[in-house]
């Protein structure tokens, strides 16, 4: 059978970090005979070569190529391309991993759209990834109609015939930004590019030892010499004008301006800061016309102007001011509405712990000359923020804690100008987000796990992200759990910070089923009715699990949750004739069709006596002996500390 995809993985001393990569390849939904994994070991000196050889001996679609160390990833990737048999080539780093369906989905999407290149949605664990690029699917994307230029890492799927037709390979040797050169040319020469945004295909992982290649300190002279090569590619395949300026803006913004602003600049050692500034200014003055910086956000324009004007000291002062600016998002109600969780919020910028204020009158006057002082720069940025307030936006994202996969949720919002002190104003965004558990993951249900709620604010030229909260109710539920979309979703305030999060299909004690009392259980013949603290949008099928004694016989009984005010009424027909002997423990499975359904014990049991069903109170289990000893030790320690404090007085 022809190979559809060749996965090329350059390898150098990954240690155990390669295990996630290997495991994700073995979990792929694409049949093993339809893809190959080519590991190119670039002179590893740890135990990786032996590990890969053992893997290749065990798994038929794995190939290992050993070579002397080349110094960077370009040559191993080229060797992998030369060895590949697939219709498409997918590049993966040895310390990252793929989504389980990534190869199948990306290949099918490429074929369906005739794409030379597919960009799959990314998630970053401890490292940044593009966000705006993955708001929606782009079956026919270009650098003009989608923010492709935001993603220049090589972790994409390329048609092998396309790479051969244009003779595209990675620059080799010990160098930086070889991926920028490769991917930029691919973007500019491909007949079609497709962006797949409704499934997380690629997971970037920041290593605990921070030894990912991209996180290592670099030599500014060599780095910006390599950056010029990427700019050369843009000049070769574009005409002068706004289109080229827009592409150049990506490097000015990401590789230059962002290194010279805010906390990032302040964290750099002074000697390294000066070295960076010298090289950055050289490229900016040499290669970028005024149209490049003019399209940046206001604060970025200020930084670019100060760079061009050779004013490092003012850059540091401006960075100290800008580092104090954060976004603040406060919740305004969390409630269920027909199976949809509605989250109210208000968001604004804050500086030094207080709401940020702006001039009452805005101005859209362009920055035609560098600001004369930092104070003038701050005033200009503030006036720009007010003038552009009609373009300010707020988004709500759900981010899975375990993997950092994230999804935008729909938000309806308004913009409000609020009077502040000294005749200035606050710029506030107020909105309500709608979280539907059945579709919240780009049209699919949310996976089981913990999901944190983030608010992303675009205001005043900044894009700032923060958690929703905090509130004083740390560790408390925000509202009752909802059973919707085949999931049990519990909104709660995190214990440490008091920010909003969702527990999907993993909660137990937080569901508060222990609040149910025997007095609330109604038995009518063989019918049981129990009010339980759940929200349901309508009649919802559930299962009751009945277990006799400890580890005895069991039975599954279908039931229904019906809306009843702010809670739900559990109803089920009991198999009375089968409920003989010892009392039967009762557990509820609110989402029996979930991928991993869970059963939650209810604080009562059922017993049949003389043909009638009786309700029996179930006492909570006593803590194990070890836990009792720990509690006793804590009490004694507390008394000892109290006694010592009393003596000191």
Short mmCIF file of N, CA and C in Angstrom, two decimals, residues 117-119 130 133-134 138 140-153 156 183 187-188 192-195 247 250:
data_model
loop_
_atom_site.label_atom_id
_atom_site.label_comp_id
_atom_site.label_asym_id
_atom_site.label_seq_id
_atom_site.Cartn_x
_atom_site.Cartn_y
_atom_site.Cartn_z
N UNK A 117 0.50 22.36 1.17
CA UNK A 117 0.99 22.56 2.53
C UNK A 117 -0.22 22.65 3.45
N UNK A 118 -0.18 21.92 4.57
CA UNK A 118 -1.25 21.99 5.56
C UNK A 118 -0.66 22.44 6.89
N UNK A 119 -1.26 23.48 7.47
CA UNK A 119 -0.88 23.98 8.80
C UNK A 119 -1.93 23.49 9.78
N UNK A 130 0.74 30.35 17.70
CA UNK A 130 -0.20 31.28 17.08
C UNK A 130 -1.62 31.04 17.57
N UNK A 133 -4.42 32.68 13.96
CA UNK A 133 -4.41 31.84 12.75
C UNK A 133 -5.41 30.71 12.83
N UNK A 134 -5.70 30.26 14.06
CA UNK A 134 -6.54 29.07 14.22
C UNK A 134 -7.94 29.39 14.75
N UNK A 138 -9.18 27.36 7.28
CA UNK A 138 -8.94 28.11 6.05
C UNK A 138 -8.57 27.09 4.97
N UNK A 140 -8.38 27.45 1.81
CA UNK A 140 -7.55 28.06 0.76
C UNK A 140 -6.94 29.34 1.32
N UNK A 141 -5.87 29.18 2.06
CA UNK A 141 -5.23 30.30 2.74
C UNK A 141 -4.05 30.82 1.93
N UNK A 142 -3.79 32.11 2.08
CA UNK A 142 -2.60 32.73 1.49
C UNK A 142 -2.04 33.71 2.52
N UNK A 143 -0.85 34.24 2.25
CA UNK A 143 -0.28 35.23 3.16
C UNK A 143 -1.08 36.52 3.14
N UNK A 144 -1.98 36.67 2.17
CA UNK A 144 -2.78 37.89 2.08
C UNK A 144 -4.11 37.77 2.82
N UNK A 145 -4.70 36.55 2.88
CA UNK A 145 -6.03 36.43 3.48
C UNK A 145 -6.04 35.74 4.84
N UNK A 146 -4.87 35.34 5.34
CA UNK A 146 -4.79 34.66 6.65
C UNK A 146 -3.44 35.00 7.27
N UNK A 147 -3.36 35.02 8.60
CA UNK A 147 -2.08 35.36 9.26
C UNK A 147 -1.10 34.19 9.26
N UNK A 148 -0.86 33.62 8.08
CA UNK A 148 0.09 32.50 7.97
C UNK A 148 1.47 32.87 8.48
N UNK A 149 1.87 34.10 8.24
CA UNK A 149 3.23 34.51 8.58
C UNK A 149 3.47 34.45 10.07
N UNK A 150 2.41 34.32 10.89
CA UNK A 150 2.58 34.17 12.33
C UNK A 150 3.17 32.82 12.70
N UNK A 151 3.11 31.86 11.78
CA UNK A 151 3.58 30.50 12.07
C UNK A 151 4.69 30.11 11.09
N UNK A 152 5.93 30.22 11.54
CA UNK A 152 7.08 29.91 10.68
C UNK A 152 7.86 28.70 11.18
N UNK A 153 7.33 27.99 12.17
CA UNK A 153 7.99 26.74 12.56
C UNK A 153 7.70 25.69 11.49
N UNK A 156 4.64 21.20 10.02
CA UNK A 156 3.53 21.24 9.10
C UNK A 156 3.64 20.05 8.15
N UNK A 183 10.00 27.76 5.41
CA UNK A 183 8.54 27.91 5.44
C UNK A 183 8.10 29.16 4.67
N UNK A 187 5.37 29.15 1.70
CA UNK A 187 4.16 29.97 1.69
C UNK A 187 4.03 30.76 0.39
N UNK A 188 5.13 31.32 -0.06
CA UNK A 188 5.07 32.22 -1.21
C UNK A 188 5.01 31.51 -2.55
N UNK A 192 -1.60 26.11 -3.18
CA UNK A 192 -2.66 26.26 -2.18
C UNK A 192 -2.13 25.81 -0.82
N UNK A 193 -2.58 26.53 0.22
CA UNK A 193 -2.24 26.22 1.60
C UNK A 193 -3.55 26.07 2.36
N UNK A 194 -3.65 25.04 3.19
CA UNK A 194 -4.86 24.81 3.98
C UNK A 194 -4.52 24.85 5.46
N UNK A 195 -5.33 25.57 6.23
CA UNK A 195 -5.16 25.67 7.68
C UNK A 195 -6.27 24.89 8.35
N UNK A 247 4.52 41.55 5.24
CA UNK A 247 5.32 40.37 5.58
C UNK A 247 6.54 40.75 6.41
N UNK A 250 6.24 41.15 10.22
CA UNK A 250 6.29 40.01 11.13
C UNK A 250 7.66 39.91 11.82
#
